[in-house]
Amino acid sequence: MKILKNIALAPLTTLGIGGPARWFVEATSEAEIAEACAWARERRVPLFVLGGGSNVLVADAGFDGLALHVAIQGMELGGMELEGEVLRAAAGEAWDDCVEQALRADCAGLECLAGIPGTVGGTPVQNVGAYGQEVASVIKRVRAFDRAALEFVEFANAECGFAYRRSRFNTTERGRYVVTRVDYRLRRHGAPTLIYAELKAHFSGREGMPSLAEVAETVRGIRQNKGMLLVEGDPDCRSAGSFFKNPSVASAVAERVKQIAAGAGVALRMFPQEGGLVKIPAAWLIEQAGFRKGYAMGAAGISSRHTLALVNRGGARAEEIVALAEQIRAAVEAQFSIRLETEPEMVGF
Ligand SMILES: Cc1cc2nc3c(=O)[nH]c(=O)nc-3n(C[C@H](O)[C@H](O)[C@H](O)COP(=O)(O)OP(=O)(O)OC[C@H]3O[C@@H](n4cnc5c(N)ncnc54)[C@H](O)[C@@H]3O)c2cc1C
């Protein structure tokens, strides 16, 4: 294990923003992860776990601690092997390669999650989801290093505390676990999930069920149109994906928003959640608060194709992204009394 000093973090993130990590280590095995955690613990140095850097905003001053880059590949842990219907993937594998592996074996469960950037290890952290699927619905087990107990632990799905963009790994026990492996339970020769309106519309009128690969390809196409696929040279994908979560609000609040939308002639789609809460689209709130796609504030801006994605327009500083996010948040709060929650992890703030 080699601990490096003053390593630039910006190139390791999709936003391309932020200062260096005081210390940096790339771990390619579970043993190295345990060693890196022990190193930080002995020196009382804060530790941050970095995967693909697609859901983080690093502060301009960088991170005054140890950035632990998880790079365990499938082969080192026995590979991303298909055990019947369980796809076992090491945390450092690229997520989209994992999706491809499932598609090649004609296993259903990940097809709508094609094209999401980042690593396998990042998927349980915020329970990634898109186009009608969430990883929570297929995760069987998560293996991780427990930094508090200094041992490897395994969590069954029910122990992960999954909810919309949430898990035990990014809420109650944020930072405690370093995920080293995830097992996904898939359905061999299963039918694709076609519940998302845009996807359904794409395949409507056609005879027979599309294949899993066709659905994944369509998802990638939709993502690319929205600047939500990492494509070299596309300025709209210099983002961390959605910067804000869709807020879950009390039904009375949702009713008020619905009435405002009806007044504007919009039939707003809302999604009932557990506990009587209702999830409403943050993009609509932001647009109503006066922010359009392509809005710019210095070198920070809103993607020209996706209202929820804040982008680095070129040479942006973290403080510019934060200022833009705060401007948007304040405007939404003033109009709707709803405070938008940030989705990416803020590192070094
Ligand atoms: C263009 C674009 C589109 C996106 N679209 C979507 C989308 O459709 N749906 C969606 O849910 N997300 C989306 N995202 C966000 C992001 O891709 C996901 O959240 C992804 O899972 C993050 O994985 P990562 O490896 O890049 O994690 P990082 O960004 O490196 O880290 C994110 C968080 O996870 C933690 N983490 C990462 N790896 C580990 C590990 N091995 N152990 C413990 N903690 C870890 C980090 O500490 C941090 O808290 C998008 C991002 C971009 C840039």
Coordinates of C-alpha atoms and ligand atoms in Angstrom, one line a residue:
M1 CA 0.0 0.0 0.0
K2 CA 1.5 3.3 -1.1
I3 CA 0.3 6.5 0.6
L4 CA 0.8 9.5 -1.7
K5 CA 0.8 13.1 -0.8
N6 CA -1.1 16.1 -2.3
I7 CA -2.9 14.3 -5.0
A8 CA -5.3 16.4 -7.2
L9 CA -8.9 15.2 -6.8
A10 CA -10.5 17.2 -9.5
P11 CA -9.5 14.9 -12.3
L12 CA -10.9 11.9 -10.4
T13 CA -14.4 13.5 -10.3
T14 CA -16.9 14.0 -13.1
L15 CA -17.4 17.7 -12.1
G16 CA -13.6 18.2 -12.4
I17 CA -13.6 20.6 -9.4
G18 CA -11.7 20.8 -6.2
G19 CA -8.3 20.9 -4.5
P20 CA -6.0 18.0 -3.6
A21 CA -6.2 15.3 -1.0
R22 CA -3.5 15.7 1.6
W23 CA -3.0 12.0 1.5
F24 CA -4.2 9.5 -1.1
V25 CA -4.2 5.8 -1.5
E26 CA -5.5 3.4 -4.1
A27 CA -6.6 0.1 -2.6
T28 CA -6.8 -2.9 -4.9
S29 CA -7.6 -5.5 -2.3
E30 CA -9.5 -5.9 0.9
A31 CA -6.3 -6.2 2.8
E32 CA -5.2 -2.8 1.5
I33 CA -8.5 -1.3 2.5
A34 CA -8.1 -2.5 6.1
E35 CA -4.5 -1.3 6.1
A36 CA -5.5 2.2 4.8
C37 CA -8.2 2.5 7.4
A38 CA -5.8 1.5 10.2
W39 CA -3.3 4.0 8.9
A40 CA -5.8 6.8 9.1
R41 CA -7.1 5.7 12.5
E42 CA -3.6 5.5 14.0
R43 CA -2.9 9.1 12.9
R44 CA -6.4 10.4 13.7
V45 CA -6.7 11.5 10.1
P46 CA -10.2 11.9 8.5
L47 CA -10.8 9.4 5.8
F48 CA -13.0 9.8 2.7
V49 CA -13.9 6.9 0.4
L50 CA -13.7 7.7 -3.3
G51 CA -15.2 5.5 -6.0
G52 CA -15.7 6.9 -9.5
G53 CA -16.1 10.5 -8.3
S54 CA -19.4 10.9 -10.0
N55 CA -21.4 11.9 -7.0
V56 CA -19.1 14.2 -5.1
L57 CA -18.2 17.9 -5.0
V58 CA -14.7 18.5 -3.6
A59 CA -14.0 21.8 -1.9
D60 CA -11.6 24.2 -3.5
A61 CA -9.2 23.7 -0.6
G62 CA -9.3 20.0 -1.1
F63 CA -9.6 17.3 1.5
D64 CA -7.3 17.5 4.6
G65 CA -7.2 13.8 5.2
L66 CA -6.8 10.5 3.5
A67 CA -8.7 9.9 0.3
L68 CA -9.1 6.1 -0.1
H69 CA -9.7 5.3 -3.7
V70 CA -11.4 1.9 -3.9
A71 CA -10.1 0.1 -7.0
I72 CA -10.7 -3.6 -6.2
Q73 CA -11.4 -5.3 -9.4
G74 CA -13.6 -8.4 -10.0
M75 CA -10.6 -10.7 -10.8
E76 CA -9.0 -10.1 -7.5
L77 CA -12.0 -11.2 -5.5
G78 CA -12.8 -14.1 -7.8
G79 CA -14.2 -11.9 -10.4
M80 CA -17.6 -10.7 -11.4
E81 CA -18.9 -14.2 -11.7
L82 CA -22.4 -15.3 -12.3
E83 CA -23.4 -17.8 -9.7
G84 CA -26.7 -18.9 -11.1
E85 CA -28.6 -15.6 -10.8
V86 CA -26.2 -13.8 -8.5
L87 CA -23.8 -11.3 -10.0
R88 CA -21.0 -10.7 -7.5
A89 CA -19.0 -7.6 -8.3
A90 CA -16.0 -6.1 -6.6
A91 CA -16.5 -2.5 -5.5
G92 CA -14.0 -1.0 -7.9
E93 CA -15.6 -2.4 -11.0
A94 CA -17.1 0.2 -13.3
W95 CA -20.9 0.1 -12.8
D96 CA -21.7 0.0 -16.5
D97 CA -19.4 -3.0 -17.0
C98 CA -21.5 -4.7 -14.3
V99 CA -24.7 -3.9 -16.2
E100 CA -23.1 -5.2 -19.4
Q101 CA -22.1 -8.4 -17.7
A102 CA -25.8 -8.9 -16.7
L103 CA -27.0 -8.1 -20.2
R104 CA -24.6 -10.6 -21.8
A105 CA -26.0 -13.3 -19.5
D106 CA -29.5 -12.2 -20.3
C107 CA -30.2 -11.4 -16.7
A108 CA -32.9 -8.9 -15.9
G109 CA -32.8 -6.4 -13.0
L110 CA -30.1 -3.8 -14.1
E111 CA -31.2 -2.9 -17.6
C112 CA -32.8 0.5 -16.7
L113 CA -29.6 1.4 -14.7
A114 CA -27.4 1.3 -17.8
G115 CA -25.2 4.3 -18.3
I116 CA -25.0 5.5 -14.7
P117 CA -21.4 6.5 -14.1
G118 CA -19.3 5.4 -11.1
T119 CA -18.4 2.1 -9.5
V120 CA -20.2 -0.9 -8.1
G121 CA -19.2 0.2 -4.6
G122 CA -21.1 3.5 -5.0
T123 CA -24.4 1.9 -6.0
P124 CA -25.6 0.8 -2.5
V125 CA -24.5 4.0 -0.9
Q126 CA -27.2 6.2 -2.4
N127 CA -29.3 3.3 -3.7
V128 CA -28.9 4.4 -7.3
G129 CA -32.0 4.5 -9.4
A130 CA -33.2 5.5 -12.8
Y131 CA -36.0 4.9 -15.3
G132 CA -38.1 2.7 -13.0
Q133 CA -35.4 0.6 -11.2
E134 CA -33.4 1.0 -8.0
V135 CA -30.4 -1.2 -7.1
A136 CA -32.2 -1.9 -3.8
S137 CA -34.6 -4.1 -5.6
V138 CA -31.8 -6.5 -6.7
I139 CA -29.1 -6.2 -4.1
K140 CA -28.7 -9.4 -2.2
R141 CA -25.8 -8.7 0.0
V142 CA -23.2 -5.9 0.6
R143 CA -19.8 -6.7 1.9
A144 CA -17.9 -3.9 3.6
F145 CA -15.0 -3.1 6.0
D146 CA -16.4 -1.7 9.2
R147 CA -14.1 1.2 10.2
A148 CA -15.4 1.2 13.8
A149 CA -15.1 -2.5 14.6
L150 CA -12.1 -3.0 12.3
E151 CA -13.6 -6.1 10.6
F152 CA -15.3 -7.2 7.5
V153 CA -19.1 -7.4 7.7
E154 CA -21.9 -8.5 5.3
F155 CA -25.3 -7.0 5.2
A156 CA -28.4 -8.7 3.7
N157 CA -30.6 -6.4 1.7
A158 CA -33.0 -5.8 4.6
E159 CA -30.1 -4.6 6.8
C160 CA -29.1 -1.9 4.3
G161 CA -31.8 0.6 5.2
F162 CA -32.6 1.3 1.6
A163 CA -35.0 4.1 0.6
Y164 CA -35.1 6.7 -2.2
R165 CA -31.4 7.8 -2.6
R166 CA -30.7 6.5 0.9
S167 CA -29.1 3.6 2.8
R168 CA -27.4 3.1 6.1
F169 CA -24.2 4.0 4.2
N170 CA -25.1 7.6 3.5
T171 CA -27.4 8.4 6.5
T172 CA -27.1 7.0 10.1
E173 CA -23.7 5.4 9.5
R174 CA -22.2 7.7 6.8
G175 CA -18.5 7.1 6.4
R176 CA -18.4 4.0 8.7
Y177 CA -18.2 1.3 6.0
V178 CA -16.0 0.8 3.0
V179 CA -17.9 -1.3 0.5
T180 CA -15.8 -4.0 -1.0
R181 CA -18.3 -6.2 -2.9
V182 CA -21.9 -6.2 -3.9
D183 CA -24.0 -9.3 -4.8
Y184 CA -26.9 -8.6 -7.1
R185 CA -29.7 -11.1 -7.5
L186 CA -30.9 -11.1 -11.0
R187 CA -33.6 -12.8 -13.1
R188 CA -32.2 -15.0 -15.8
H189 CA -34.2 -14.6 -19.0
G190 CA -36.5 -12.3 -17.0
A191 CA -38.6 -9.6 -18.6
P192 CA -37.3 -6.0 -18.6
T193 CA -38.8 -3.4 -16.3
L194 CA -40.9 -1.1 -18.4
I195 CA -42.7 1.2 -16.0
Y196 CA -41.1 4.5 -16.7
A197 CA -43.3 6.6 -19.0
E198 CA -40.6 7.6 -21.4
L199 CA -39.4 4.0 -21.8
K200 CA -42.9 2.7 -22.2
A201 CA -43.7 5.3 -24.8
H202 CA -40.5 4.3 -26.8
F203 CA -41.7 0.7 -27.1
S204 CA -45.4 1.3 -27.4
G205 CA -47.0 0.0 -30.6
R206 CA -44.3 -2.5 -31.2
E207 CA -45.0 -6.2 -31.1
G208 CA -43.5 -8.4 -28.5
M209 CA -41.3 -7.6 -25.5
P210 CA -38.0 -5.8 -26.2
S211 CA -34.9 -7.6 -25.1
L212 CA -33.0 -6.5 -22.0
A213 CA -30.2 -5.2 -24.3
E214 CA -32.6 -3.1 -26.3
V215 CA -34.0 -1.5 -23.1
A216 CA -30.5 -0.7 -21.9
E217 CA -29.6 0.8 -25.2
T218 CA -32.7 2.9 -25.2
V219 CA -32.0 4.1 -21.6
R220 CA -28.5 5.1 -22.7
G221 CA -30.0 7.0 -25.6
I222 CA -32.4 8.9 -23.4
R223 CA -29.6 9.6 -20.9
Q224 CA -27.4 10.9 -23.7
N225 CA -30.1 13.2 -24.9
K226 CA -30.3 14.6 -21.4
G227 CA -26.6 15.0 -20.9
M228 CA -26.7 12.3 -18.2
L229 CA -24.4 9.9 -20.0
L230 CA -20.6 10.5 -19.7
V231 CA -19.7 11.4 -23.3
E232 CA -16.2 12.8 -24.0
G233 CA -16.6 16.5 -25.0
D234 CA -20.2 16.9 -23.9
P235 CA -20.2 20.0 -21.6
D236 CA -23.5 19.0 -20.0
C237 CA -22.1 15.8 -18.4
R238 CA -19.4 17.7 -16.4
S239 CA -21.8 17.3 -13.5
A240 CA -22.5 15.1 -10.5
G241 CA -25.8 13.9 -12.0
S242 CA -28.8 15.4 -10.2
F243 CA -27.6 17.9 -7.7
F244 CA -30.8 17.9 -5.8
K245 CA -33.0 15.1 -4.6
N246 CA -36.7 15.0 -5.4
P247 CA -38.2 16.2 -2.1
S248 CA -40.6 14.0 -0.2
V249 CA -43.2 16.2 1.5
A250 CA -46.3 15.9 3.6
S251 CA -49.5 15.4 1.6
A252 CA -50.8 18.9 2.5
V253 CA -47.6 20.5 1.0
A254 CA -47.9 18.3 -2.1
E255 CA -51.5 19.3 -2.5
R256 CA -50.6 23.0 -2.4
V257 CA -47.9 22.4 -5.1
K258 CA -50.4 20.5 -7.2
Q259 CA -52.7 23.4 -7.1
I260 CA -50.0 25.9 -8.2
A261 CA -49.1 23.5 -11.0
A262 CA -52.8 23.2 -12.1
G263 CA -53.0 27.0 -12.1
A264 CA -50.0 27.0 -14.5
G265 CA -51.8 24.4 -16.6
V266 CA -49.5 21.5 -15.7
A267 CA -50.6 18.1 -14.5
L268 CA -47.7 17.4 -12.2
R269 CA -46.8 13.8 -11.6
M270 CA -46.3 13.0 -7.9
F271 CA -45.3 9.7 -6.3
P272 CA -46.7 8.5 -3.0
Q273 CA -44.0 7.3 -0.5
E274 CA -44.1 5.4 2.8
G275 CA -45.3 7.2 5.8
G276 CA -47.9 9.3 3.9
L277 CA -45.2 11.4 2.2
V278 CA -45.3 12.4 -1.4
K279 CA -42.3 12.7 -3.7
I280 CA -42.5 15.7 -6.1
P281 CA -40.1 16.5 -9.0
A282 CA -37.4 19.0 -7.9
A283 CA -36.8 20.0 -11.6
W284 CA -40.3 21.4 -11.8
L285 CA -39.9 23.4 -8.6
I286 CA -36.6 24.8 -9.8
E287 CA -38.1 25.8 -13.2
Q288 CA -41.1 27.5 -11.4
A289 CA -38.7 29.4 -9.2
G290 CA -37.2 31.0 -12.3
F291 CA -34.3 28.8 -13.3
R292 CA -34.1 27.5 -16.9
K293 CA -31.9 24.9 -18.5
G294 CA -28.7 26.5 -19.5
Y295 CA -28.8 29.1 -16.8
A296 CA -25.3 30.4 -16.0
M297 CA -23.7 32.0 -13.0
G298 CA -20.1 32.6 -13.7
A299 CA -18.4 29.3 -14.5
A300 CA -21.2 27.3 -12.8
G301 CA -24.5 26.6 -14.5
I302 CA -27.5 24.4 -15.0
S303 CA -27.1 21.8 -17.7
S304 CA -28.7 22.9 -21.0
R305 CA -30.6 19.5 -21.1
H306 CA -31.4 18.7 -17.5
T307 CA -32.6 21.1 -14.9
L308 CA -31.4 19.1 -11.9
A309 CA -27.8 18.9 -13.1
L310 CA -25.4 21.6 -12.1
V311 CA -22.4 21.8 -14.4
N312 CA -18.9 23.0 -14.5
R313 CA -19.0 25.3 -17.5
G314 CA -15.2 25.4 -17.5
G315 CA -12.8 26.2 -14.7
A316 CA -15.6 26.5 -12.1
R317 CA -14.6 26.6 -8.5
A318 CA -16.5 24.6 -5.9
E319 CA -17.6 27.8 -4.2
E320 CA -19.4 28.9 -7.5
I321 CA -21.3 25.6 -7.6
V322 CA -22.2 26.0 -4.0
A323 CA -23.4 29.6 -4.6
L324 CA -25.5 28.6 -7.5
A325 CA -27.0 25.7 -5.5
E326 CA -27.8 28.1 -2.7
Q327 CA -29.4 30.6 -5.0
I328 CA -31.7 27.9 -6.4
R329 CA -32.5 26.5 -3.0
A330 CA -33.4 29.9 -1.6
A331 CA -35.7 30.7 -4.6
V332 CA -37.5 27.3 -4.3
E333 CA -37.8 27.7 -0.5
A334 CA -39.2 31.3 -0.9
Q335 CA -41.8 30.1 -3.4
F336 CA -42.8 26.7 -2.1
S337 CA -41.5 26.5 1.5
I338 CA -39.6 23.4 0.5
R339 CA -35.9 23.1 1.1
L340 CA -34.1 21.0 -1.5
E341 CA -31.6 18.5 -0.3
T342 CA -28.2 18.1 -1.9
E343 CA -27.6 14.7 -3.6
P344 CA -23.8 14.6 -4.0
E345 CA -21.4 14.2 -1.1
M346 CA -19.7 17.4 -0.2
V347 CA -16.0 16.6 0.5
G348 CA -13.8 18.9 2.5
F349 CA -16.4 21.6 3.3
Ligands
LIG1 C1 -23.8 12.3 -15.7 C2 -24.2 11.6 -14.4 C3 -25.5 10.9 -14.4 C4 -25.9 10.3 -13.2 N1 -27.1 9.6 -13.2 C5 -27.5 9.0 -12.0 C6 -28.7 8.3 -12.0 O1 -29.4 8.2 -13.0 N2 -29.1 7.8 -10.8 C7 -28.4 7.9 -9.7 O2 -28.8 7.3 -8.7 N3 -27.2 8.5 -9.7 C8 -26.7 9.1 -10.8 N4 -25.5 9.8 -10.8 C9 -24.7 9.9 -9.6 C10 -23.6 8.8 -9.5 O3 -23.3 8.3 -10.7 C11 -24.0 7.6 -8.6 O4 -24.4 8.1 -7.3 C12 -22.9 6.6 -8.4 O5 -23.4 5.4 -7.9 C13 -21.7 7.1 -7.6 O6 -20.7 6.1 -7.6 P1 -19.2 6.5 -7.6 O7 -18.4 5.3 -7.5 O8 -18.8 7.5 -8.6 O9 -19.1 7.2 -6.1 P2 -18.3 8.5 -5.7 O10 -18.9 9.7 -6.4 O11 -16.9 8.3 -5.7 O12 -18.8 8.6 -4.1 C14 -20.2 9.0 -3.8 C15 -20.4 8.6 -2.4 O13 -20.3 7.1 -2.2 C16 -19.3 6.8 -1.3 N5 -18.6 5.6 -1.9 C17 -18.2 5.4 -3.1 N6 -17.6 4.2 -3.2 C18 -17.7 3.6 -2.0 C19 -17.3 2.4 -1.4 N7 -16.7 1.5 -2.1 N8 -17.5 2.2 -0.1 C20 -18.2 3.2 0.7 N9 -18.6 4.3 0.2 C21 -18.3 4.6 -1.1 C22 -18.4 8.0 -1.3 O14 -17.7 8.1 0.0 C23 -19.4 9.2 -1.4 O15 -20.1 9.4 -0.2 C24 -25.1 10.4 -12.0 C25 -23.9 11.1 -12.1 C26 -23.4 11.7 -13.3 C27 -22.1 12.4 -13.3

